[in-house]
Amino acid sequence: MTSNDIPVTVEQIGAALAALGAYDGDNTPAEHAARATQFSSPDIYRLHLLNTLLGKVQGQAKLADDARDDGEELFTTWLEQLKGAGTWDSPAKQVSFLGWQVRRVGIPLFLLANDPDTGPIVDAAAQAAEALHILLGVCGTFEEADPAVDFVAIINQGEMLNVSRELLASAVANTDTALETFK
């Protein structure tokens, strides 16, 4: 087990992927070094492996979630993700982690929304996701800011709230457009 402050190695990530049936190489430093040359840097290769692992684990979590009824027990199991991410003990860390997750959801939605064939519902979802990301950023700033020192950062959050509000208004307008098709 490693600390959240100490990055896992590519060999550890490879072993986790192999355990999930998603890595078929030798998982040696030499093999990883050779594979890393396909990327702009070893850090990007490591990030590639981590995202592959994240996708596999999230896919399994979705399968497990889908097999359960909603309820308190399911909700408490979801909180294990916050504990595993090392964010459980701090509201500021939780908000930052949730903002990161929303951003990861929002980027593919934004890309989908750029396709004119997707329509206003996908646009609304992308706008709402970006607004939520901004709102979580504002929450994080308020959690971490010292009003005596960070007053400029706090004042700037008003502008961010306006940006979020505009995105939410656009999301509502796109939802209204979609609802018009049902009339």
mmCIF file with all atom_site columns, N, CA, C and O in Angstrom, residues 145-181:
data_model
loop_
_atom_site.group_PDB
_atom_site.id
_atom_site.type_symbol
_atom_site.label_atom_id
_atom_site.label_alt_id
_atom_site.label_comp_id
_atom_site.label_asym_id
_atom_site.label_entity_id
_atom_site.label_seq_id
_atom_site.pdbx_PDB_ins_code
_atom_site.Cartn_x
_atom_site.Cartn_y
_atom_site.Cartn_z
_atom_site.occupancy
_atom_site.B_iso_or_equiv
_atom_site.pdbx_formal_charge
_atom_site.auth_seq_id
_atom_site.auth_comp_id
_atom_site.auth_asym_id
_atom_site.auth_atom_id
_atom_site.pdbx_PDB_model_num
ATOM 1   N N  . ALA A 1 145 ? -9.923  29.360 1.482   1.00 0.00 ? 145 ALA A N  1
ATOM 2   C CA . ALA A 1 145 ? -9.476  30.751 1.557   1.00 0.00 ? 145 ALA A CA 1
ATOM 3   C C  . ALA A 1 145 ? -9.465  31.273 2.995   1.00 0.00 ? 145 ALA A C  1
ATOM 4   O O  . ALA A 1 145 ? -10.324 30.940 3.805   1.00 0.00 ? 145 ALA A O  1
ATOM 5   N N  . ASP A 1 146 ? -8.500  32.102 3.262   1.00 0.00 ? 146 ASP A N  1
ATOM 6   C CA . ASP A 1 146 ? -8.427  32.861 4.506   1.00 0.00 ? 146 ASP A CA 1
ATOM 7   C C  . ASP A 1 146 ? -8.909  34.270 4.178   1.00 0.00 ? 146 ASP A C  1
ATOM 8   O O  . ASP A 1 146 ? -8.231  34.998 3.444   1.00 0.00 ? 146 ASP A O  1
ATOM 9   N N  . PRO A 1 147 ? -10.079 34.672 4.690   1.00 0.00 ? 147 PRO A N  1
ATOM 10  C CA . PRO A 1 147 ? -10.637 35.976 4.315   1.00 0.00 ? 147 PRO A CA 1
ATOM 11  C C  . PRO A 1 147 ? -9.697  37.151 4.572   1.00 0.00 ? 147 PRO A C  1
ATOM 12  O O  . PRO A 1 147 ? -9.745  38.151 3.865   1.00 0.00 ? 147 PRO A O  1
ATOM 13  N N  . ALA A 1 148 ? -8.817  37.022 5.540   1.00 0.00 ? 148 ALA A N  1
ATOM 14  C CA . ALA A 1 148 ? -7.897  38.120 5.843   1.00 0.00 ? 148 ALA A CA 1
ATOM 15  C C  . ALA A 1 148 ? -6.801  38.258 4.798   1.00 0.00 ? 148 ALA A C  1
ATOM 16  O O  . ALA A 1 148 ? -6.239  39.342 4.627   1.00 0.00 ? 148 ALA A O  1
ATOM 17  N N  . VAL A 1 149 ? -6.506  37.168 4.085   1.00 0.00 ? 149 VAL A N  1
ATOM 18  C CA . VAL A 1 149 ? -5.394  37.168 3.133   1.00 0.00 ? 149 VAL A CA 1
ATOM 19  C C  . VAL A 1 149 ? -5.885  37.024 1.697   1.00 0.00 ? 149 VAL A C  1
ATOM 20  O O  . VAL A 1 149 ? -5.363  37.662 0.779   1.00 0.00 ? 149 VAL A O  1
ATOM 21  N N  . ASP A 1 150 ? -6.870  36.208 1.497   1.00 0.00 ? 150 ASP A N  1
ATOM 22  C CA . ASP A 1 150 ? -7.321  35.837 0.152   1.00 0.00 ? 150 ASP A CA 1
ATOM 23  C C  . ASP A 1 150 ? -8.566  36.601 -0.286  1.00 0.00 ? 150 ASP A C  1
ATOM 24  O O  . ASP A 1 150 ? -9.393  36.068 -1.018  1.00 0.00 ? 150 ASP A O  1
ATOM 25  N N  . PHE A 1 151 ? -8.706  37.851 0.134   1.00 0.00 ? 151 PHE A N  1
ATOM 26  C CA . PHE A 1 151 ? -9.938  38.581 -0.176  1.00 0.00 ? 151 PHE A CA 1
ATOM 27  C C  . PHE A 1 151 ? -10.143 38.782 -1.661  1.00 0.00 ? 151 PHE A C  1
ATOM 28  O O  . PHE A 1 151 ? -11.267 38.785 -2.146  1.00 0.00 ? 151 PHE A O  1
ATOM 29  N N  . VAL A 1 152 ? -9.072  38.920 -2.446  1.00 0.00 ? 152 VAL A N  1
ATOM 30  C CA . VAL A 1 152 ? -9.223  39.078 -3.900  1.00 0.00 ? 152 VAL A CA 1
ATOM 31  C C  . VAL A 1 152 ? -9.791  37.792 -4.501  1.00 0.00 ? 152 VAL A C  1
ATOM 32  O O  . VAL A 1 152 ? -10.699 37.832 -5.349  1.00 0.00 ? 152 VAL A O  1
ATOM 33  N N  . ALA A 1 153 ? -9.275  36.652 -4.066  1.00 0.00 ? 153 ALA A N  1
ATOM 34  C CA . ALA A 1 153 ? -9.788  35.369 -4.564  1.00 0.00 ? 153 ALA A CA 1
ATOM 35  C C  . ALA A 1 153 ? -11.264 35.210 -4.209  1.00 0.00 ? 153 ALA A C  1
ATOM 36  O O  . ALA A 1 153 ? -12.053 34.733 -5.025  1.00 0.00 ? 153 ALA A O  1
ATOM 37  N N  . ILE A 1 154 ? -11.630 35.616 -3.010  1.00 0.00 ? 154 ILE A N  1
ATOM 38  C CA . ILE A 1 154 ? -13.030 35.508 -2.585  1.00 0.00 ? 154 ILE A CA 1
ATOM 39  C C  . ILE A 1 154 ? -13.910 36.448 -3.410  1.00 0.00 ? 154 ILE A C  1
ATOM 40  O O  . ILE A 1 154 ? -14.981 36.056 -3.883  1.00 0.00 ? 154 ILE A O  1
ATOM 41  N N  . ILE A 1 155 ? -13.458 37.672 -3.620  1.00 0.00 ? 155 ILE A N  1
ATOM 42  C CA . ILE A 1 155 ? -14.234 38.638 -4.412  1.00 0.00 ? 155 ILE A CA 1
ATOM 43  C C  . ILE A 1 155 ? -14.423 38.134 -5.844  1.00 0.00 ? 155 ILE A C  1
ATOM 44  O O  . ILE A 1 155 ? -15.499 38.282 -6.434  1.00 0.00 ? 155 ILE A O  1
ATOM 45  N N  . ASN A 1 156 ? -13.401 37.506 -6.400  1.00 0.00 ? 156 ASN A N  1
ATOM 46  C CA . ASN A 1 156 ? -13.488 36.993 -7.774  1.00 0.00 ? 156 ASN A CA 1
ATOM 47  C C  . ASN A 1 156 ? -14.502 35.868 -7.922  1.00 0.00 ? 156 ASN A C  1
ATOM 48  O O  . ASN A 1 156 ? -14.894 35.540 -9.047  1.00 0.00 ? 156 ASN A O  1
ATOM 49  N N  . GLN A 1 157 ? -14.920 35.276 -6.826  1.00 0.00 ? 157 GLN A N  1
ATOM 50  C CA . GLN A 1 157 ? -15.883 34.182 -6.914  1.00 0.00 ? 157 GLN A CA 1
ATOM 51  C C  . GLN A 1 157 ? -17.251 34.683 -7.377  1.00 0.00 ? 157 GLN A C  1
ATOM 52  O O  . GLN A 1 157 ? -18.035 33.924 -7.939  1.00 0.00 ? 157 GLN A O  1
ATOM 53  N N  . GLY A 1 158 ? -17.536 35.959 -7.168  1.00 0.00 ? 158 GLY A N  1
ATOM 54  C CA . GLY A 1 158 ? -18.788 36.522 -7.694  1.00 0.00 ? 158 GLY A CA 1
ATOM 55  C C  . GLY A 1 158 ? -18.847 36.405 -9.205  1.00 0.00 ? 158 GLY A C  1
ATOM 56  O O  . GLY A 1 158 ? -19.884 36.057 -9.776  1.00 0.00 ? 158 GLY A O  1
ATOM 57  N N  . GLU A 1 159 ? -17.723 36.684 -9.864  1.00 0.00 ? 159 GLU A N  1
ATOM 58  C CA . GLU A 1 159 ? -17.661 36.546 -11.318 1.00 0.00 ? 159 GLU A CA 1
ATOM 59  C C  . GLU A 1 159 ? -17.870 35.085 -11.728 1.00 0.00 ? 159 GLU A C  1
ATOM 60  O O  . GLU A 1 159 ? -18.585 34.796 -12.696 1.00 0.00 ? 159 GLU A O  1
ATOM 61  N N  . MET A 1 160 ? -17.264 34.178 -10.975 1.00 0.00 ? 160 MET A N  1
ATOM 62  C CA . MET A 1 160 ? -17.420 32.752 -11.294 1.00 0.00 ? 160 MET A CA 1
ATOM 63  C C  . MET A 1 160 ? -18.879 32.312 -11.093 1.00 0.00 ? 160 MET A C  1
ATOM 64  O O  . MET A 1 160 ? -19.398 31.511 -11.872 1.00 0.00 ? 160 MET A O  1
ATOM 65  N N  . LEU A 1 161 ? -19.529 32.843 -10.073 1.00 0.00 ? 161 LEU A N  1
ATOM 66  C CA . LEU A 1 161 ? -20.943 32.517 -9.858  1.00 0.00 ? 161 LEU A CA 1
ATOM 67  C C  . LEU A 1 161 ? -21.793 33.034 -11.019 1.00 0.00 ? 161 LEU A C  1
ATOM 68  O O  . LEU A 1 161 ? -22.745 32.362 -11.440 1.00 0.00 ? 161 LEU A O  1
ATOM 69  N N  . ASN A 1 162 ? -21.457 34.199 -11.556 1.00 0.00 ? 162 ASN A N  1
ATOM 70  C CA . ASN A 1 162 ? -22.182 34.714 -12.722 1.00 0.00 ? 162 ASN A CA 1
ATOM 71  C C  . ASN A 1 162 ? -21.982 33.816 -13.941 1.00 0.00 ? 162 ASN A C  1
ATOM 72  O O  . ASN A 1 162 ? -22.929 33.560 -14.690 1.00 0.00 ? 162 ASN A O  1
ATOM 73  N N  . VAL A 1 163 ? -20.755 33.349 -14.148 1.00 0.00 ? 163 VAL A N  1
ATOM 74  C CA . VAL A 1 163 ? -20.485 32.433 -15.261 1.00 0.00 ? 163 VAL A CA 1
ATOM 75  C C  . VAL A 1 163 ? -21.311 31.159 -15.095 1.00 0.00 ? 163 VAL A C  1
ATOM 76  O O  . VAL A 1 163 ? -21.952 30.679 -16.041 1.00 0.00 ? 163 VAL A O  1
ATOM 77  N N  . SER A 1 164 ? -21.327 30.626 -13.885 1.00 0.00 ? 164 SER A N  1
ATOM 78  C CA . SER A 1 164 ? -22.100 29.411 -13.618 1.00 0.00 ? 164 SER A CA 1
ATOM 79  C C  . SER A 1 164 ? -23.588 29.658 -13.861 1.00 0.00 ? 164 SER A C  1
ATOM 80  O O  . SER A 1 164 ? -24.274 28.833 -14.472 1.00 0.00 ? 164 SER A O  1
ATOM 81  N N  . ARG A 1 165 ? -24.076 30.791 -13.402 1.00 0.00 ? 165 ARG A N  1
ATOM 82  C CA . ARG A 1 165 ? -25.491 31.129 -13.593 1.00 0.00 ? 165 ARG A CA 1
ATOM 83  C C  . ARG A 1 165 ? -25.839 31.205 -15.075 1.00 0.00 ? 165 ARG A C  1
ATOM 84  O O  . ARG A 1 165 ? -26.890 30.723 -15.506 1.00 0.00 ? 165 ARG A O  1
ATOM 85  N N  . GLU A 1 166 ? -24.964 31.820 -15.873 1.00 0.00 ? 166 GLU A N  1
ATOM 86  C CA . GLU A 1 166 ? -25.201 31.918 -17.320 1.00 0.00 ? 166 GLU A CA 1
ATOM 87  C C  . GLU A 1 166 ? -25.237 30.535 -17.969 1.00 0.00 ? 166 GLU A C  1
ATOM 88  O O  . GLU A 1 166 ? -26.073 30.271 -18.841 1.00 0.00 ? 166 GLU A O  1
ATOM 89  N N  . LEU A 1 167 ? -24.325 29.660 -17.548 1.00 0.00 ? 167 LEU A N  1
ATOM 90  C CA . LEU A 1 167 ? -24.329 28.293 -18.076 1.00 0.00 ? 167 LEU A CA 1
ATOM 91  C C  . LEU A 1 167 ? -25.616 27.566 -17.697 1.00 0.00 ? 167 LEU A C  1
ATOM 92  O O  . LEU A 1 167 ? -26.210 26.856 -18.519 1.00 0.00 ? 167 LEU A O  1
ATOM 93  N N  . LEU A 1 168 ? -26.045 27.733 -16.442 1.00 0.00 ? 168 LEU A N  1
ATOM 94  C CA . LEU A 1 168 ? -27.284 27.085 -16.006 1.00 0.00 ? 168 LEU A CA 1
ATOM 95  C C  . LEU A 1 168 ? -28.490 27.656 -16.756 1.00 0.00 ? 168 LEU A C  1
ATOM 96  O O  . LEU A 1 168 ? -29.403 26.900 -17.118 1.00 0.00 ? 168 LEU A O  1
ATOM 97  N N  . ALA A 1 169 ? -28.492 28.962 -17.006 1.00 0.00 ? 169 ALA A N  1
ATOM 98  C CA . ALA A 1 169 ? -29.591 29.554 -17.785 1.00 0.00 ? 169 ALA A CA 1
ATOM 99  C C  . ALA A 1 169 ? -29.618 28.984 -19.202 1.00 0.00 ? 169 ALA A C  1
ATOM 100 O O  . ALA A 1 169 ? -30.692 28.688 -19.740 1.00 0.00 ? 169 ALA A O  1
ATOM 101 N N  . SER A 1 170 ? -28.441 28.806 -19.802 1.00 0.00 ? 170 SER A N  1
ATOM 102 C CA . SER A 1 170 ? -28.375 28.193 -21.134 1.00 0.00 ? 170 SER A CA 1
ATOM 103 C C  . SER A 1 170 ? -28.848 26.739 -21.087 1.00 0.00 ? 170 SER A C  1
ATOM 104 O O  . SER A 1 170 ? -29.527 26.275 -22.013 1.00 0.00 ? 170 SER A O  1
ATOM 105 N N  . ALA A 1 171 ? -28.492 26.042 -20.011 1.00 0.00 ? 171 ALA A N  1
ATOM 106 C CA . ALA A 1 171 ? -28.945 24.656 -19.867 1.00 0.00 ? 171 ALA A CA 1
ATOM 107 C C  . ALA A 1 171 ? -30.468 24.601 -19.773 1.00 0.00 ? 171 ALA A C  1
ATOM 108 O O  . ALA A 1 171 ? -31.109 23.735 -20.383 1.00 0.00 ? 171 ALA A O  1
ATOM 109 N N  . VAL A 1 172 ? -31.059 25.528 -19.027 1.00 0.00 ? 172 VAL A N  1
ATOM 110 C CA . VAL A 1 172 ? -32.518 25.577 -18.916 1.00 0.00 ? 172 VAL A CA 1
ATOM 111 C C  . VAL A 1 172 ? -33.132 25.909 -20.276 1.00 0.00 ? 172 VAL A C  1
ATOM 112 O O  . VAL A 1 172 ? -34.120 25.291 -20.685 1.00 0.00 ? 172 VAL A O  1
ATOM 113 N N  . ALA A 1 173 ? -32.538 26.863 -20.990 1.00 0.00 ? 173 ALA A N  1
ATOM 114 C CA . ALA A 1 173 ? -33.059 27.218 -22.320 1.00 0.00 ? 173 ALA A CA 1
ATOM 115 C C  . ALA A 1 173 ? -32.990 26.025 -23.273 1.00 0.00 ? 173 ALA A C  1
ATOM 116 O O  . ALA A 1 173 ? -33.939 25.767 -24.034 1.00 0.00 ? 173 ALA A O  1
ATOM 117 N N  . ASN A 1 174 ? -31.896 25.290 -23.240 1.00 0.00 ? 174 ASN A N  1
ATOM 118 C CA . ASN A 1 174 ? -31.776 24.100 -24.092 1.00 0.00 ? 174 ASN A CA 1
ATOM 119 C C  . ASN A 1 174 ? -32.775 23.024 -23.674 1.00 0.00 ? 174 ASN A C  1
ATOM 120 O O  . ASN A 1 174 ? -33.333 22.318 -24.527 1.00 0.00 ? 174 ASN A O  1
ATOM 121 N N  . THR A 1 175 ? -33.024 22.899 -22.383 1.00 0.00 ? 175 THR A N  1
ATOM 122 C CA . THR A 1 175 ? -34.023 21.943 -21.904 1.00 0.00 ? 175 THR A CA 1
ATOM 123 C C  . THR A 1 175 ? -35.410 22.360 -22.385 1.00 0.00 ? 175 THR A C  1
ATOM 124 O O  . THR A 1 175 ? -36.208 21.519 -22.822 1.00 0.00 ? 175 THR A O  1
ATOM 125 N N  . ASP A 1 176 ? -35.700 23.658 -22.313 1.00 0.00 ? 176 ASP A N  1
ATOM 126 C CA . ASP A 1 176 ? -36.986 24.156 -22.813 1.00 0.00 ? 176 ASP A CA 1
ATOM 127 C C  . ASP A 1 176 ? -37.140 23.874 -24.305 1.00 0.00 ? 176 ASP A C  1
ATOM 128 O O  . ASP A 1 176 ? -38.218 23.483 -24.766 1.00 0.00 ? 176 ASP A O  1
ATOM 129 N N  . THR A 1 177 ? -36.055 24.059 -25.059 1.00 0.00 ? 177 THR A N  1
ATOM 130 C CA . THR A 1 177 ? -36.087 23.752 -26.492 1.00 0.00 ? 177 THR A CA 1
ATOM 131 C C  . THR A 1 177 ? -36.426 22.276 -26.714 1.00 0.00 ? 177 THR A C  1
ATOM 132 O O  . THR A 1 177 ? -37.244 21.939 -27.579 1.00 0.00 ? 177 THR A O  1
ATOM 133 N N  . ALA A 1 178 ? -35.790 21.410 -25.943 1.00 0.00 ? 178 ALA A N  1
ATOM 134 C CA . ALA A 1 178 ? -36.067 19.975 -26.058 1.00 0.00 ? 178 ALA A CA 1
ATOM 135 C C  . ALA A 1 178 ? -37.509 19.664 -25.686 1.00 0.00 ? 178 ALA A C  1
ATOM 136 O O  . ALA A 1 178 ? -38.157 18.841 -26.337 1.00 0.00 ? 178 ALA A O  1
ATOM 137 N N  . LEU A 1 179 ? -38.012 20.323 -24.649 1.00 0.00 ? 179 LEU A N  1
ATOM 138 C CA . LEU A 1 179 ? -39.395 20.077 -24.225 1.00 0.00 ? 179 LEU A CA 1
ATOM 139 C C  . LEU A 1 179 ? -40.411 20.514 -25.272 1.00 0.00 ? 179 LEU A C  1
ATOM 140 O O  . LEU A 1 179 ? -41.504 19.945 -25.349 1.00 0.00 ? 179 LEU A O  1
ATOM 141 N N  . GLU A 1 180 ? -40.062 21.513 -26.074 1.00 0.00 ? 180 GLU A N  1
ATOM 142 C CA . GLU A 1 180 ? -40.966 21.954 -27.140 1.00 0.00 ? 180 GLU A CA 1
ATOM 143 C C  . GLU A 1 180 ? -41.281 20.836 -28.123 1.00 0.00 ? 180 GLU A C  1
ATOM 144 O O  . GLU A 1 180 ? -42.355 20.823 -28.723 1.00 0.00 ? 180 GLU A O  1
ATOM 145 N N  . THR A 1 181 ? -40.366 19.901 -28.278 1.00 0.00 ? 181 THR A N  1
ATOM 146 C CA . THR A 1 181 ? -40.612 18.795 -29.216 1.00 0.00 ? 181 THR A CA 1
ATOM 147 C C  . THR A 1 181 ? -41.695 17.846 -28.703 1.00 0.00 ? 181 THR A C  1
ATOM 148 O O  . THR A 1 181 ? -42.236 17.062 -29.476 1.00 0.00 ? 181 THR A O  1
#
